[in-house]
mmCIF file of C-alpha atoms and ligand atoms in Angstrom:
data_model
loop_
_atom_site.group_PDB
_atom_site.id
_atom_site.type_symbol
_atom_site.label_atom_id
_atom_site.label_comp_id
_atom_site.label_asym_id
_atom_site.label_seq_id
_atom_site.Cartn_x
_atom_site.Cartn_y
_atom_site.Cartn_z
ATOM 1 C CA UNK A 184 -0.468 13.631 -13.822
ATOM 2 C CA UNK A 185 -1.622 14.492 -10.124
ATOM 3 C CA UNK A 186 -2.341 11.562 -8.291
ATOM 4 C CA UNK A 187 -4.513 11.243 -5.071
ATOM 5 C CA UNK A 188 -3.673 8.451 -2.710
ATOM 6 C CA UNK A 189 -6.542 7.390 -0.408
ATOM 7 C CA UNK A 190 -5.893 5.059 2.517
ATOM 8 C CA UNK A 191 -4.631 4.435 5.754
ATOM 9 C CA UNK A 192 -2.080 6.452 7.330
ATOM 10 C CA UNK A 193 -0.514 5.062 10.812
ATOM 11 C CA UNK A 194 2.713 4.271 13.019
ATOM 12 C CA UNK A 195 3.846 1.155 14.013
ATOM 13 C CA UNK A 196 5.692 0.702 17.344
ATOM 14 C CA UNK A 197 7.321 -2.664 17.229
ATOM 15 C CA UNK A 198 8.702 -3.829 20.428
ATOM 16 C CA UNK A 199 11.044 -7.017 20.957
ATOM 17 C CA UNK A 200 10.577 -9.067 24.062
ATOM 18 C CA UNK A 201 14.020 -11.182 24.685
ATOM 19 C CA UNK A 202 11.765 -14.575 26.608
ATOM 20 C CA UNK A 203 9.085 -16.249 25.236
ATOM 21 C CA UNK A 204 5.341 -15.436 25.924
ATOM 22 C CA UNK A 205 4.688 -18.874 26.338
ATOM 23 C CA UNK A 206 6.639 -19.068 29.559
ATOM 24 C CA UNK A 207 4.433 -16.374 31.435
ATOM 25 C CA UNK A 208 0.748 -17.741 30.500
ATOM 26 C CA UNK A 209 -0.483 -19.848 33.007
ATOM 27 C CA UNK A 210 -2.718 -22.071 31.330
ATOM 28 C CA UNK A 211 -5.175 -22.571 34.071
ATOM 29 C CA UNK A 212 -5.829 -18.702 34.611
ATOM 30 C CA UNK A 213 -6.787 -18.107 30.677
ATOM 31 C CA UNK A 214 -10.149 -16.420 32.229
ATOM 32 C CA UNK A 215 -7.918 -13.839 33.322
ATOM 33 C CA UNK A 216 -5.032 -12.765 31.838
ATOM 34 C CA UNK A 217 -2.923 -10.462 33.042
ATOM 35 C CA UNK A 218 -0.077 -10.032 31.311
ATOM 36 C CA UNK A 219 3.171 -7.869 30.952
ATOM 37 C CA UNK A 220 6.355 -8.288 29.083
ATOM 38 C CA UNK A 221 9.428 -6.050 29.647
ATOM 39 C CA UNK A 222 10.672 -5.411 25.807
ATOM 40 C CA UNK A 223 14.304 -4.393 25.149
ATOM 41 C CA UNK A 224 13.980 -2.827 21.833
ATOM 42 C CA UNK A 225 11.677 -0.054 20.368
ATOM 43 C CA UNK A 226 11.258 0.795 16.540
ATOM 44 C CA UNK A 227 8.932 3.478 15.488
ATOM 45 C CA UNK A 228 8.498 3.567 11.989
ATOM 46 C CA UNK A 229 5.990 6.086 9.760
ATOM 47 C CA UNK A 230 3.568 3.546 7.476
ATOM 48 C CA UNK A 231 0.097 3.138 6.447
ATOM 49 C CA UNK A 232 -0.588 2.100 2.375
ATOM 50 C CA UNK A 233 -1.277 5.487 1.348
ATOM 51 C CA UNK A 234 1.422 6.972 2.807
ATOM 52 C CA UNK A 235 3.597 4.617 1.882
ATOM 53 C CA UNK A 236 2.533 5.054 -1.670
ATOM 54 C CA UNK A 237 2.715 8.244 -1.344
ATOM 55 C CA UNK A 238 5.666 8.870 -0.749
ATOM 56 C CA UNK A 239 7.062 6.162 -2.967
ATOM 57 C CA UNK A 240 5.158 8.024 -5.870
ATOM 58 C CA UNK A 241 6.711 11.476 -4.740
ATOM 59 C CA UNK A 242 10.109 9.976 -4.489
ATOM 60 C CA UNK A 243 10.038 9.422 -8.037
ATOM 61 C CA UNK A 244 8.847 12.282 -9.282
ATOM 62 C CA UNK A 245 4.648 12.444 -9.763
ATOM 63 C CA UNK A 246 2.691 14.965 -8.450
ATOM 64 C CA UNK A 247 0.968 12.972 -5.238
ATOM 65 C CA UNK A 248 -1.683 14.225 -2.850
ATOM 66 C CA UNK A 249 -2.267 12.527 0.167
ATOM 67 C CA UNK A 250 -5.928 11.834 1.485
ATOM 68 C CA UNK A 251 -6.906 10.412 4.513
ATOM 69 C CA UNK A 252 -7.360 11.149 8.478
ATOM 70 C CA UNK A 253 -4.326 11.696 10.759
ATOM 71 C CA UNK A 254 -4.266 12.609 14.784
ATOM 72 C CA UNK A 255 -2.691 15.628 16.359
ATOM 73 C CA UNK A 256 0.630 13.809 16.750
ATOM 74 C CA UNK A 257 0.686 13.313 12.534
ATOM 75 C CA UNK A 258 2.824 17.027 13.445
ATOM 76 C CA UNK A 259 6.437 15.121 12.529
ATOM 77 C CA UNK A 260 5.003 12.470 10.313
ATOM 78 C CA UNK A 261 3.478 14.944 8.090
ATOM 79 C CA UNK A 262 6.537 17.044 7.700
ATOM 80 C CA UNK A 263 8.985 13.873 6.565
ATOM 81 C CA UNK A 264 5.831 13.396 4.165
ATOM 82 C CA UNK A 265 6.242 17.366 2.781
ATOM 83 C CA UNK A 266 10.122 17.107 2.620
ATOM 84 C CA UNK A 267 9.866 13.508 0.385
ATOM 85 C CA UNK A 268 7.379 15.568 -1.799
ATOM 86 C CA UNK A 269 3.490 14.352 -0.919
ATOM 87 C CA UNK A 270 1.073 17.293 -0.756
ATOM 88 C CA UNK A 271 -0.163 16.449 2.977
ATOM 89 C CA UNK A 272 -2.808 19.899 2.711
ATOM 90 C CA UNK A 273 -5.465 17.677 2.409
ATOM 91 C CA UNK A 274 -5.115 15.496 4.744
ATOM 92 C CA UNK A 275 -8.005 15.591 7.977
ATOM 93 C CA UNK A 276 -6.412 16.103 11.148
ATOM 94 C CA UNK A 277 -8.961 14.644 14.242
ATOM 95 C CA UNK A 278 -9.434 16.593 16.995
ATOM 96 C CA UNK A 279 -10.061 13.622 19.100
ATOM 97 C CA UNK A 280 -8.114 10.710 17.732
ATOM 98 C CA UNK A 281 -4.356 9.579 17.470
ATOM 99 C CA UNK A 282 -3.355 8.862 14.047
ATOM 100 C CA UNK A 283 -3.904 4.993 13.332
ATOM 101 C CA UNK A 284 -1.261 2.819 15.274
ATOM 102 C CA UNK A 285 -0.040 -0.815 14.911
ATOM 103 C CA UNK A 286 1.505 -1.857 18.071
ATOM 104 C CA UNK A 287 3.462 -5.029 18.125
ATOM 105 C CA UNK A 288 5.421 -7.211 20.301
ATOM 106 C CA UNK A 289 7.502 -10.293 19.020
ATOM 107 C CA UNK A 290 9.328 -12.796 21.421
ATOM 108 C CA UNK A 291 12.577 -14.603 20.998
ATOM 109 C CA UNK A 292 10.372 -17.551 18.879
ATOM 110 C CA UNK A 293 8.797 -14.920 16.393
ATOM 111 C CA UNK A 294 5.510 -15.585 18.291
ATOM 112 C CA UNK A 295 3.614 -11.799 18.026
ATOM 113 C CA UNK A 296 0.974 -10.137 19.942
ATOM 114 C CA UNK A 297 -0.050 -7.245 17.947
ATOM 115 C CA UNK A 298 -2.993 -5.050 18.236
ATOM 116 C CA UNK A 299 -4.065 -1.998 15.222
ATOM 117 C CA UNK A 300 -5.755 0.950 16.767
ATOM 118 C CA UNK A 301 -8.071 2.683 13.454
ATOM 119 C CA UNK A 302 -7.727 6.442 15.967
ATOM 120 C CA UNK A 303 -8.201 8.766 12.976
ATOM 121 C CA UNK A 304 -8.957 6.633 10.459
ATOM 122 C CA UNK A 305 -12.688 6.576 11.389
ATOM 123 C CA UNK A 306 -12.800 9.880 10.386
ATOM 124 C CA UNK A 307 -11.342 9.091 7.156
ATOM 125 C CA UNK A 308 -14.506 9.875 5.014
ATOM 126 C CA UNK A 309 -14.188 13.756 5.626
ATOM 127 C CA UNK A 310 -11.058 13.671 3.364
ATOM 128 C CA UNK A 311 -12.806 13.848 -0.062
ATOM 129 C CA UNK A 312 -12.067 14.170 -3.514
ATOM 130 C CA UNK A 313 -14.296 16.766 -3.920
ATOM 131 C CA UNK A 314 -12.923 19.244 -1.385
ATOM 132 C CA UNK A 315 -9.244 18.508 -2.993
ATOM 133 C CA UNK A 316 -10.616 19.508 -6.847
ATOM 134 C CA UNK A 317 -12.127 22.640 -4.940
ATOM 135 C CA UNK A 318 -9.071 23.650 -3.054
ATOM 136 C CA UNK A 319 -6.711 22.627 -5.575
ATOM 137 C CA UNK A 320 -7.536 21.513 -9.177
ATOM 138 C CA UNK A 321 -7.839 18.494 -10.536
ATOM 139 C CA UNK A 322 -6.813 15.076 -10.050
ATOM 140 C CA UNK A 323 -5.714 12.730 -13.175
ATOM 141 C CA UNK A 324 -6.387 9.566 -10.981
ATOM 142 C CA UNK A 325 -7.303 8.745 -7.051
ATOM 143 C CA UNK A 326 -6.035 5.363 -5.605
ATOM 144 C CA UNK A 327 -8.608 3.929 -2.873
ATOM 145 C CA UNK A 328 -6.163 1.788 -0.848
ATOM 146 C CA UNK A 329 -6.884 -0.026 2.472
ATOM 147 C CA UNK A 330 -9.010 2.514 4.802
ATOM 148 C CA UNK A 331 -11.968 2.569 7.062
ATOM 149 C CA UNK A 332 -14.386 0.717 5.184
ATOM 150 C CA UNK A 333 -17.044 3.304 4.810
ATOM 151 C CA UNK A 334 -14.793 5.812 3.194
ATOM 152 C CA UNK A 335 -13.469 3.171 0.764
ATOM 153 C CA UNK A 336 -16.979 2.993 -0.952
ATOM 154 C CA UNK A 337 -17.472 6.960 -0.268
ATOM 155 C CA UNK A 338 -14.176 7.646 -2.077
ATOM 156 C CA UNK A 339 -14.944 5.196 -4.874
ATOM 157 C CA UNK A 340 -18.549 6.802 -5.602
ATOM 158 C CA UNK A 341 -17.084 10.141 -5.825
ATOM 159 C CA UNK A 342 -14.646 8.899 -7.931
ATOM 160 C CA UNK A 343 -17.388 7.905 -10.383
ATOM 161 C CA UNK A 344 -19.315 11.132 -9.734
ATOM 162 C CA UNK A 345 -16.862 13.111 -10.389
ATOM 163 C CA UNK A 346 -15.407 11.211 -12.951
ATOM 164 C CA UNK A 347 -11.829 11.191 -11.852
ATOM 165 C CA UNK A 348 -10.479 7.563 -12.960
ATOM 166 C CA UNK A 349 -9.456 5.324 -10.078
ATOM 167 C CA UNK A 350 -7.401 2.050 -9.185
ATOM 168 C CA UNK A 351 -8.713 0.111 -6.175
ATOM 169 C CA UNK A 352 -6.457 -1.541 -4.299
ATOM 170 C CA UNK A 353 -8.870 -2.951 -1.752
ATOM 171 C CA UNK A 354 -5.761 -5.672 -0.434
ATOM 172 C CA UNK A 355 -6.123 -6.391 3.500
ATOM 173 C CA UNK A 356 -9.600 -5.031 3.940
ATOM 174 C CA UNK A 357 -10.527 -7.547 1.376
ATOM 175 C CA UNK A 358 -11.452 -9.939 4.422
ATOM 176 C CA UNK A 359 -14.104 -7.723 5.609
ATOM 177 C CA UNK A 360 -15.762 -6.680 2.875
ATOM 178 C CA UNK A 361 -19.130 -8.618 1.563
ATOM 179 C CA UNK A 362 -19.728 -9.181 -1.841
ATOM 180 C CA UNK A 363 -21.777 -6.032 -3.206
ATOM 181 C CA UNK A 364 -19.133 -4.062 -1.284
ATOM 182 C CA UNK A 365 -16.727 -5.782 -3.855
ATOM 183 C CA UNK A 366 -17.972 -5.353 -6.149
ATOM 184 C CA UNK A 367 -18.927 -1.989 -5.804
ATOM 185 C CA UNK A 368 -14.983 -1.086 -4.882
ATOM 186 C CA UNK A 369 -14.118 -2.554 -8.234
ATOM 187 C CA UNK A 370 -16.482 -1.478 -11.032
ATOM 188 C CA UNK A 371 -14.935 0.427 -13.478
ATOM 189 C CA UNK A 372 -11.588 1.149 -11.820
ATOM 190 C CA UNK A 373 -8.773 2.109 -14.418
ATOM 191 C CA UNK A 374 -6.824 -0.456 -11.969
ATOM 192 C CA UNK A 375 -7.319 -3.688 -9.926
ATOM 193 C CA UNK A 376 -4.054 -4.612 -7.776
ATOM 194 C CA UNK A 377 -4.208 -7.408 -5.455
ATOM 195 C CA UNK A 378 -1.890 -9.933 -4.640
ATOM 196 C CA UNK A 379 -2.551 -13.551 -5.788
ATOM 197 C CA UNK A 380 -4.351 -14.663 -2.410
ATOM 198 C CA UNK A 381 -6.261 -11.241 -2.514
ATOM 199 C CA UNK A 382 -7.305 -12.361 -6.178
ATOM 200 C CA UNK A 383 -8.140 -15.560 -5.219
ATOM 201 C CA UNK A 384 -10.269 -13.493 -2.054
ATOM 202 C CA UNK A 385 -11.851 -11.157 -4.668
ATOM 203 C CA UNK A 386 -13.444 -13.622 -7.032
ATOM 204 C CA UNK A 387 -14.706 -15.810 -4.226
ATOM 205 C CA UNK A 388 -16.106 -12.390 -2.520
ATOM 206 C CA UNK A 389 -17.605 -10.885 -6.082
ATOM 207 C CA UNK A 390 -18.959 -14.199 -7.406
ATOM 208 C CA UNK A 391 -16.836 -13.361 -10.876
ATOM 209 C CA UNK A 392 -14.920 -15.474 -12.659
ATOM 210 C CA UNK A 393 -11.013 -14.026 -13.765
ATOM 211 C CA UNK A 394 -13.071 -13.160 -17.286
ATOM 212 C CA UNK A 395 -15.525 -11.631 -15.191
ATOM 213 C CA UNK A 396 -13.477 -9.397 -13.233
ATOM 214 C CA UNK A 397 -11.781 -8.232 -16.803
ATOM 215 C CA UNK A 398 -15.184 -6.840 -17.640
ATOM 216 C CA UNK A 399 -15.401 -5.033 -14.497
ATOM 217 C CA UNK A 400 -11.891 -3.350 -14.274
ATOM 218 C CA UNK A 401 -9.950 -2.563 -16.999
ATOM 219 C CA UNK A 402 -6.594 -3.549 -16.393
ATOM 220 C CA UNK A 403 -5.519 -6.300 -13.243
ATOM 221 C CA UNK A 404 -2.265 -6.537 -11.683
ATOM 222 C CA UNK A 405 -1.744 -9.353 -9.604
ATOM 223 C CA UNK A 406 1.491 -9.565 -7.917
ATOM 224 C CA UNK A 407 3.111 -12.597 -6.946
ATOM 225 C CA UNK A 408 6.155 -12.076 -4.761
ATOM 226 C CA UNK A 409 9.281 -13.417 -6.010
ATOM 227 C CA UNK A 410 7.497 -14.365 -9.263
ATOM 228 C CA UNK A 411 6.622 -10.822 -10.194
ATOM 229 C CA UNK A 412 3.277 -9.363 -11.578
ATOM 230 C CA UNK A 413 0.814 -10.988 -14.050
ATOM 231 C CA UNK A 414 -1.388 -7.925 -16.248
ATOM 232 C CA UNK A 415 -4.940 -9.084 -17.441
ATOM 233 C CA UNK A 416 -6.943 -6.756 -19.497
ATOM 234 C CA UNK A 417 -10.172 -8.195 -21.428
ATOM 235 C CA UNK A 418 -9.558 -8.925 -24.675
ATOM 236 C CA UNK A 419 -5.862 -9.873 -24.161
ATOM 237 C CA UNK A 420 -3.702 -12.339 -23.281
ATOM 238 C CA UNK A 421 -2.795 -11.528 -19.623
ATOM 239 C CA UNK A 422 1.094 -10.083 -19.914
ATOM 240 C CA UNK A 423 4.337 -11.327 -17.250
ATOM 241 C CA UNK A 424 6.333 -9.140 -15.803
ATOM 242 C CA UNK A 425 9.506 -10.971 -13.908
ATOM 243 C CA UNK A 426 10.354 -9.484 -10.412
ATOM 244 C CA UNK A 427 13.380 -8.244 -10.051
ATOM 245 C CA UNK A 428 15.792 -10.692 -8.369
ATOM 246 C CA UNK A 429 17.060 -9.755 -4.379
ATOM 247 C CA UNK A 430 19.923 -11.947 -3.271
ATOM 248 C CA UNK A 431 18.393 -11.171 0.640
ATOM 249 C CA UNK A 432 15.033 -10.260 1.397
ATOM 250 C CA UNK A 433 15.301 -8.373 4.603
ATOM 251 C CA UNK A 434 11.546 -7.419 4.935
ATOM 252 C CA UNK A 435 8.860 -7.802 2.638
ATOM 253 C CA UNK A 436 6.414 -5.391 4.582
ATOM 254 C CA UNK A 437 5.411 -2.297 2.114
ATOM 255 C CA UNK A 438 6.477 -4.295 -1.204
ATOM 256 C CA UNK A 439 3.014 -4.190 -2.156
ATOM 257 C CA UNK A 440 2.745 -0.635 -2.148
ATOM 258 C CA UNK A 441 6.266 -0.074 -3.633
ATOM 259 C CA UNK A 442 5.058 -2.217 -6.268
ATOM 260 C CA UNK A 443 1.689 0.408 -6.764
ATOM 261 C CA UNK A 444 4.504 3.556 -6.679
ATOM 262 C CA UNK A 445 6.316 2.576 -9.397
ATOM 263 C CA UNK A 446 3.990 1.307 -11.354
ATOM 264 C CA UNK A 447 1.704 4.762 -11.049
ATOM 265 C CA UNK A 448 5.027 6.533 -12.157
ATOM 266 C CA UNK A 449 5.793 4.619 -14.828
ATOM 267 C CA UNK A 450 2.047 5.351 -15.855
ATOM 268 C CA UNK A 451 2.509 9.038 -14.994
ATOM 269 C CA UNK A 452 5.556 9.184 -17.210
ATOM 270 C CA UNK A 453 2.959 7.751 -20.175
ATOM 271 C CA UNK A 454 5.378 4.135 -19.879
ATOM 272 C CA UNK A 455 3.534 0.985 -21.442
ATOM 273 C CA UNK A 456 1.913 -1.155 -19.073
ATOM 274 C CA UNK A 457 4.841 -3.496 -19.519
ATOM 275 C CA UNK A 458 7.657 -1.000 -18.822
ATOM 276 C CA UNK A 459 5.327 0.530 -15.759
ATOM 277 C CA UNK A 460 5.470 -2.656 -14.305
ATOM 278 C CA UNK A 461 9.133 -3.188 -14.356
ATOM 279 C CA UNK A 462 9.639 -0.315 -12.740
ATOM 280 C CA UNK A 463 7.431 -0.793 -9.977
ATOM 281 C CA UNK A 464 9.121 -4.412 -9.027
ATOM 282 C CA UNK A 465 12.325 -2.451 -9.546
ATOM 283 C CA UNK A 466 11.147 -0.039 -6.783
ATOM 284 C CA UNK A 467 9.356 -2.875 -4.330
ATOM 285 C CA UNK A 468 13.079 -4.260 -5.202
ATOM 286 C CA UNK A 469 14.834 -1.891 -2.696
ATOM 287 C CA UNK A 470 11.846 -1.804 -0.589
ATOM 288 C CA UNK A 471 12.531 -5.676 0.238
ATOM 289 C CA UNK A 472 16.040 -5.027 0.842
ATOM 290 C CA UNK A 473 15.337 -2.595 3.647
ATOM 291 C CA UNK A 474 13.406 -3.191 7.162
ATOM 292 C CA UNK A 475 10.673 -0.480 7.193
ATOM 293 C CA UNK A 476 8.316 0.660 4.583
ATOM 294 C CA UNK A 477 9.542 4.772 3.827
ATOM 295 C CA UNK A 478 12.984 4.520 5.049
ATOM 296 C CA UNK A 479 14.472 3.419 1.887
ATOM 297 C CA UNK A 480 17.666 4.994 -0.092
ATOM 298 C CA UNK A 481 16.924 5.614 -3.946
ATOM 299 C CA UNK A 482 19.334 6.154 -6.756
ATOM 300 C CA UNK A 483 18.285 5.937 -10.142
ATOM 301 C CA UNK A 484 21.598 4.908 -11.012
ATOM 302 C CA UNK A 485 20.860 1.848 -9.337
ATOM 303 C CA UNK A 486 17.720 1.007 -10.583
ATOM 304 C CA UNK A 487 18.735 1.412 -13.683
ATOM 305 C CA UNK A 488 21.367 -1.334 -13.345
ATOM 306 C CA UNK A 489 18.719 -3.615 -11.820
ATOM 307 C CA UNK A 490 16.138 -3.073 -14.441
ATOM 308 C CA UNK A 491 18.923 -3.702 -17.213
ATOM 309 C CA UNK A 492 20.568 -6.927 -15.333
ATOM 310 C CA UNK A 493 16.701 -7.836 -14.882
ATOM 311 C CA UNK A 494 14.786 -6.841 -18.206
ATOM 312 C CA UNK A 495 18.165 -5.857 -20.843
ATOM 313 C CA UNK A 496 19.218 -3.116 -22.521
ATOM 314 C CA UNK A 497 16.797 -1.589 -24.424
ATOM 315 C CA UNK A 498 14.117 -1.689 -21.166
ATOM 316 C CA UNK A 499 17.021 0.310 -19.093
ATOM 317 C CA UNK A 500 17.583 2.432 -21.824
ATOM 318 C CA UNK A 501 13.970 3.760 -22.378
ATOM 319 C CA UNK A 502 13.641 3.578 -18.569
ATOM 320 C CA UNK A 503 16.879 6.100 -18.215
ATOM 321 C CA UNK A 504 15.355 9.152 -18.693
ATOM 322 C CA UNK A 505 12.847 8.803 -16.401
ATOM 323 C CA UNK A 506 15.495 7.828 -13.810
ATOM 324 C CA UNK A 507 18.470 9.899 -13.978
ATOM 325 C CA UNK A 508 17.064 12.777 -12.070
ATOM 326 C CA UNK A 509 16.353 10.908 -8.808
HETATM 327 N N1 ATP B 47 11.281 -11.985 -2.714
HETATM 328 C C1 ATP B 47 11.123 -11.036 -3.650
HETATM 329 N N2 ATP B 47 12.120 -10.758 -4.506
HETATM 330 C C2 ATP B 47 11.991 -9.790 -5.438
HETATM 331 N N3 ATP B 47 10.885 -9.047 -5.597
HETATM 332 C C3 ATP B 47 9.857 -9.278 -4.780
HETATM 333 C C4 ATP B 47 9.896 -10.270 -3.764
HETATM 334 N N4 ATP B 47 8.719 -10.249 -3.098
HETATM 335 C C5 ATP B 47 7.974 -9.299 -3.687
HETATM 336 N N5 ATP B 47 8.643 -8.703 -4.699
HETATM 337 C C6 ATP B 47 8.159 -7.632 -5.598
HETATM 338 O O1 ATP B 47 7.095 -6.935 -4.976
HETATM 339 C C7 ATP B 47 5.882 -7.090 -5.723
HETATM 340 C C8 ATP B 47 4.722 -7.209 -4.755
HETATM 341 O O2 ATP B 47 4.946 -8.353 -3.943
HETATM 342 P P1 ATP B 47 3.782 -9.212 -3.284
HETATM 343 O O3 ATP B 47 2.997 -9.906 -4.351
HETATM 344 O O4 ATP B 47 4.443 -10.075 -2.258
HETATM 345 O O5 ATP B 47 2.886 -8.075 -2.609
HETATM 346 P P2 ATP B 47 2.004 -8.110 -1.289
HETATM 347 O O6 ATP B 47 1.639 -9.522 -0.950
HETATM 348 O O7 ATP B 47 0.904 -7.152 -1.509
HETATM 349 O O8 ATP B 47 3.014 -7.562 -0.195
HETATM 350 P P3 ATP B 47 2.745 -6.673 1.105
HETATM 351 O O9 ATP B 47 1.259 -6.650 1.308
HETATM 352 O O10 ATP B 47 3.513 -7.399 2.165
HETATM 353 O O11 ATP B 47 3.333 -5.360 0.802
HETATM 354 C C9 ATP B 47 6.092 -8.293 -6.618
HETATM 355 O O12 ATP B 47 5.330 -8.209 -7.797
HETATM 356 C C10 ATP B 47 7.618 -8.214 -6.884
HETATM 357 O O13 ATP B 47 7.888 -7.299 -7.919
HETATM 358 MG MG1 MG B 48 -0.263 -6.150 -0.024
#
């Protein structure tokens, strides 16, 4: 299969501040803040949902194109992209915007002051599907993950157009989105992810009942953290997938979309829905065990031990040869 992921692509700079913010607002002067913090500690680390599942789908082996809008400075970003294996050709460089940033300082309480700069990502609806079929041949499936709300519903009509099945993963820009816009994001995807708050979020947004939703997508994965991943499709009893256990979460940022990687794969590799989604909480697995969202170690080896300690012997062992060339 050749997958296209659609979505944001950005950077996150995240800055620690050793005092407490709390000790340098004046509460009297809140008409006027002015305020600086001297941080001690700087992480830069690459991000954005479709990159991240991306690269995640690269790492394990499916042909991935990434879509989206990136700034001049996506130069060393886009190269670590190349070298895990995502086809970057098609992604639209700005000529006047910085690729999408999330800038965020914590203080010694956890307390954060965080801003998200969109940059390129407004320009995100000159990526299309279309001009990747031209340039390149065609696509088996297009994700439309978390972008600049415009170029969510272009990407998802073109989809339709061009009849190129699709699984919407609307998940944070759920909030923003009104009810035809939904619903419109959703209508006859191949697949629905959202977590369980996002589900709850989607069927208060679309009007639908869970039923409802069935009718409208054709298979639903809704994750649930430690509890792993419940699969609804209409006309069946909705399926449990366990997660797979992590003696110490480190980070859960990116699970989500290490969750979507493996899952894709697994799809990619023509795995049943149930063995697709083992391997994709296998996957968000070491994701969790690791702070950042790309930076992750993979050995097939290991997964495979996971999935059998998780899901037994005869998951691992139809699982193995999908695994034993990572
Ligand atoms: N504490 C955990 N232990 C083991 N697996 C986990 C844990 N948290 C999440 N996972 C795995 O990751 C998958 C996705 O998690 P979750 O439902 O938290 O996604 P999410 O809320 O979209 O996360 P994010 O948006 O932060 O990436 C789960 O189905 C599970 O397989
Ligand atoms: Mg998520």
């Amino acid at each position: 299969m050749r997958i296209a992921v659609t979505g944001s692509i950005a950077t996150d700079h995240l800055m620690s501040y050793p005092g407490r913010f709390a000790d340098q607002i004046l509460d009297d002067r809140l008409d006027r803040v002015s305020l600086s913090f001297l941080a001690d500690r700087l992480e830069i680390r690459n991000g954005g949902v479709a990159a991240n599942i991306a690269l995640g789908l690269a790492r394990l082996g499916t042909e991935t194109v990434l879509v989206g809008a990136a700034g001049k400075d996506f130069t060393e970003y886009g190269a670590w992209l190349r070298d895990n294996g995502v086809d970057t050709a098609h992604v639209h460089i700005s000529r006047n915007h910085h690729t999408a940033r999330f800038v965020c300082t914590t203080d010694r309480d956890h307390n954060q002051v965080a801003t998200f700069y969109a940059g390129a990502m407004v320009e995100a609806s000159r990526a299309t599907l279309t001009s990747v079929q031209e340039r390149s041949g065609a696509l088996d499936l297009a994700v439309v993950a978390p972008n600049d709300p415009g170029a969510m519903q272009s990407l998802t009509r073109e989809c339709r157009r061009l009849g190129i099945p699709f699984a919407a993963d609307p998940s944070q820009q759920l909030a923003r989105l009104t009810g035809p816009e939904t619903r419109r994001l959703v209508r006859g995807a191949r697949f629905l992810f959202t977590n369980e708050y996002e589900a709850r979020l989607l069927q208060e947004r679309t009007g639908w009942s869970r039923a409802e939703v069935l009718c409208h997508a054709e298979t639903w994965l809704v994750t649930r953290g430690a509890a792993g991943v419940d699969i609804g499709r209409a006309g069946h009893p909705w399926l449990h997938v366990d997660a797979v256990p992590v003696a110490v979460p480190v980070e859960p940022t990116g699970v989500g979309d290490a969750f979507r990687a493996g899952f894709l794969a697994g799809i990619d590799r023509g795995l049943a829905y149930e063995q697709a989604a083992r391997l994709g909480c296998a996957l968000a697995s070491v994701v969790i065990q690791v702070i950042g969202t790309q930076e992750y170690k993979l050995s097939g080896a290991r997964l495979l031990l996971e999935i059998e300690a998780t899901y037994g012997f005869s998951a691992a062992c139809e699982l193995e040869p999908h695994l034993t060339p990572l």
